[in-house]
Short mmCIF file of C-alpha atoms in Angstrom, two decimals:
data_model
loop_
_atom_site.label_atom_id
_atom_site.label_comp_id
_atom_site.label_asym_id
_atom_site.label_seq_id
_atom_site.Cartn_x
_atom_site.Cartn_y
_atom_site.Cartn_z
CA MET A 1262 94.00 102.32 232.91
CA GLN A 1263 90.03 101.40 232.25
CA LEU A 1264 89.02 98.39 231.53
CA ASP A 1265 86.04 99.41 230.61
CA LEU A 1266 84.67 95.95 231.85
CA VAL A 1267 81.16 96.43 231.94
CA LYS A 1268 79.28 98.75 229.92
CA ALA A 1269 77.66 102.25 231.52
CA GLN A 1270 74.11 101.03 229.72
CA ASP A 1271 74.42 97.49 231.44
CA ARG A 1272 75.85 99.01 235.25
CA ALA A 1273 71.86 99.09 236.74
CA THR A 1274 71.42 95.60 235.43
CA LEU A 1275 74.59 95.02 237.40
CA ALA A 1276 73.68 96.25 240.59
CA ALA A 1277 70.31 94.36 240.08
CA TYR A 1278 72.41 91.31 240.34
CA CYS A 1279 73.96 91.78 242.98
CA GLU A 1280 71.17 92.30 244.97
CA VAL A 1281 69.16 89.51 243.78
CA TRP A 1282 72.73 88.20 244.97
CA SER A 1283 72.85 89.16 248.11
CA ARG A 1284 68.99 88.23 249.00
CA LEU A 1285 69.56 84.71 247.50
CA VAL A 1286 72.80 84.38 250.38
CA ALA A 1287 70.16 85.90 253.28
CA ALA A 1288 67.83 83.40 252.82
CA ASN A 1289 69.81 80.28 252.40
CA ARG A 1290 70.81 81.62 255.85
CA GLU A 1291 67.97 81.74 256.91
CA ILE A 1292 67.26 77.94 255.63
CA ARG A 1293 70.38 76.71 257.35
CA LYS A 1294 68.99 78.72 260.70
CA ASN A 1295 65.56 77.56 260.37
CA GLY A 1296 65.43 74.81 258.11
CA LEU A 1297 62.76 73.81 255.12
CA VAL A 1298 59.53 73.55 257.26
CA VAL A 1299 58.85 75.86 259.82
CA ARG A 1300 56.35 75.80 262.84
CA ASN A 1301 53.86 77.68 263.27
CA THR A 1302 51.46 78.65 266.07
CA SER A 1303 48.02 80.62 266.86
CA VAL A 1304 46.44 80.31 270.02
CA LYS A 1305 42.35 80.21 269.09
CA LYS A 1306 39.52 82.24 270.97
CA ASP A 1307 39.01 78.80 273.39
CA GLY A 1308 43.01 79.46 274.47
CA THR A 1309 43.95 76.69 272.66
CA GLU A 1310 47.27 76.04 270.60
CA SER A 1311 47.18 75.19 267.17
CA VAL A 1312 50.67 74.06 265.54
CA TRP A 1313 50.41 73.66 261.51
CA PHE A 1314 53.79 72.96 260.11
CA THR A 1315 54.60 75.02 256.60
CA LYS A 1316 57.52 75.69 254.32
CA ASN A 1317 60.13 78.28 255.34
CA PRO A 1318 59.30 81.49 253.04
CA ALA A 1319 62.38 81.75 252.51
CA VAL A 1320 62.21 78.83 250.26
CA ALA A 1321 60.22 80.82 247.77
CA ILE A 1322 63.20 83.16 247.65
CA VAL A 1323 65.83 80.71 246.63
CA GLU A 1324 63.60 79.68 243.66
CA GLN A 1325 63.20 82.99 242.62
CA ALA A 1326 66.64 84.23 243.54
CA GLU A 1327 68.05 81.57 241.65
CA THR A 1328 66.24 82.09 238.41
CA ARG A 1329 66.70 85.94 238.11
CA LEU A 1330 70.18 84.79 238.50
CA ARG A 1331 70.25 82.99 235.50
CA GLN A 1332 68.75 85.38 233.80
CA TYR A 1333 71.04 87.66 234.32
CA ALA A 1334 74.39 85.40 233.57
CA ASN A 1335 72.85 84.85 230.83
CA ASP A 1336 72.83 88.90 229.79
CA PHE A 1337 76.11 89.32 230.67
CA GLY A 1338 77.01 85.96 228.70
CA LEU A 1339 77.82 83.49 232.31
CA THR A 1340 76.55 80.74 230.84
CA PRO A 1341 77.40 79.07 227.69
CA ALA A 1342 74.18 80.07 225.71
CA GLY A 1343 74.89 83.35 227.21
CA GLU A 1344 78.23 83.28 226.17
CA ARG A 1345 77.36 82.31 222.34
CA ASN A 1346 75.49 85.65 221.79
CA VAL A 1347 77.35 88.07 223.32
CA SER A 1348 80.64 86.67 221.24
CA ARG A 1349 78.15 87.41 218.68
CA ARG A 1350 77.46 91.00 219.05
CA ASP A 1351 81.61 91.00 219.33
CA ASP A 1352 81.22 90.19 216.03
CA ASP A 1353 81.91 92.83 214.43
CA ARG A 1354 84.70 94.53 216.49
CA ASP A 1355 88.26 93.99 215.88
CA PRO A 1356 89.05 91.19 218.20
CA ASP A 1357 90.96 93.28 219.70
CA GLU A 1358 89.31 95.73 220.67
CA ALA A 1359 86.78 92.89 222.43
CA ASN A 1360 89.69 92.30 224.51
CA PRO A 1361 89.97 94.74 227.25
CA PHE A 1362 93.56 92.68 228.79
CA ALA A 1363 95.23 93.14 225.02
CA GLY A 1364 98.00 95.60 225.14
CA PRO A 1365 98.84 97.94 222.06
CA ALA A 1366 99.68 95.86 219.19
CA ALA A 1367 103.23 95.69 218.72
CA ASP A 1368 104.58 97.97 215.90
CA GLU A 1369 106.06 94.66 213.55
CA ASP A 1370 108.63 98.00 211.74
CA SER A 1371 110.69 98.48 214.52
CA GLY A 1372 111.68 94.48 214.61
#
């Protein structure tokens, strides 16, 4: 039995969602390992060392990934607003047709 929960045209978007999720997980791992702020060093021509601190670049990756995940979640109806949009598109369909878990209609004459 095939549930057809994802339309063929949505597969690429779902794959992109998974890629962004993977990026988010990796960036969060980097932040847990090295912190929100990272230490940078360079050695000048005279041999002295210069040290400064900057925001971990993984923070920007997390922020961008979270934004994209919210957009994808909305597209797939995984947010309240997105759910309303998806349900509006399905209003034209028979409720049982829109529900992949609805079984075949019971034959009322056989009762």
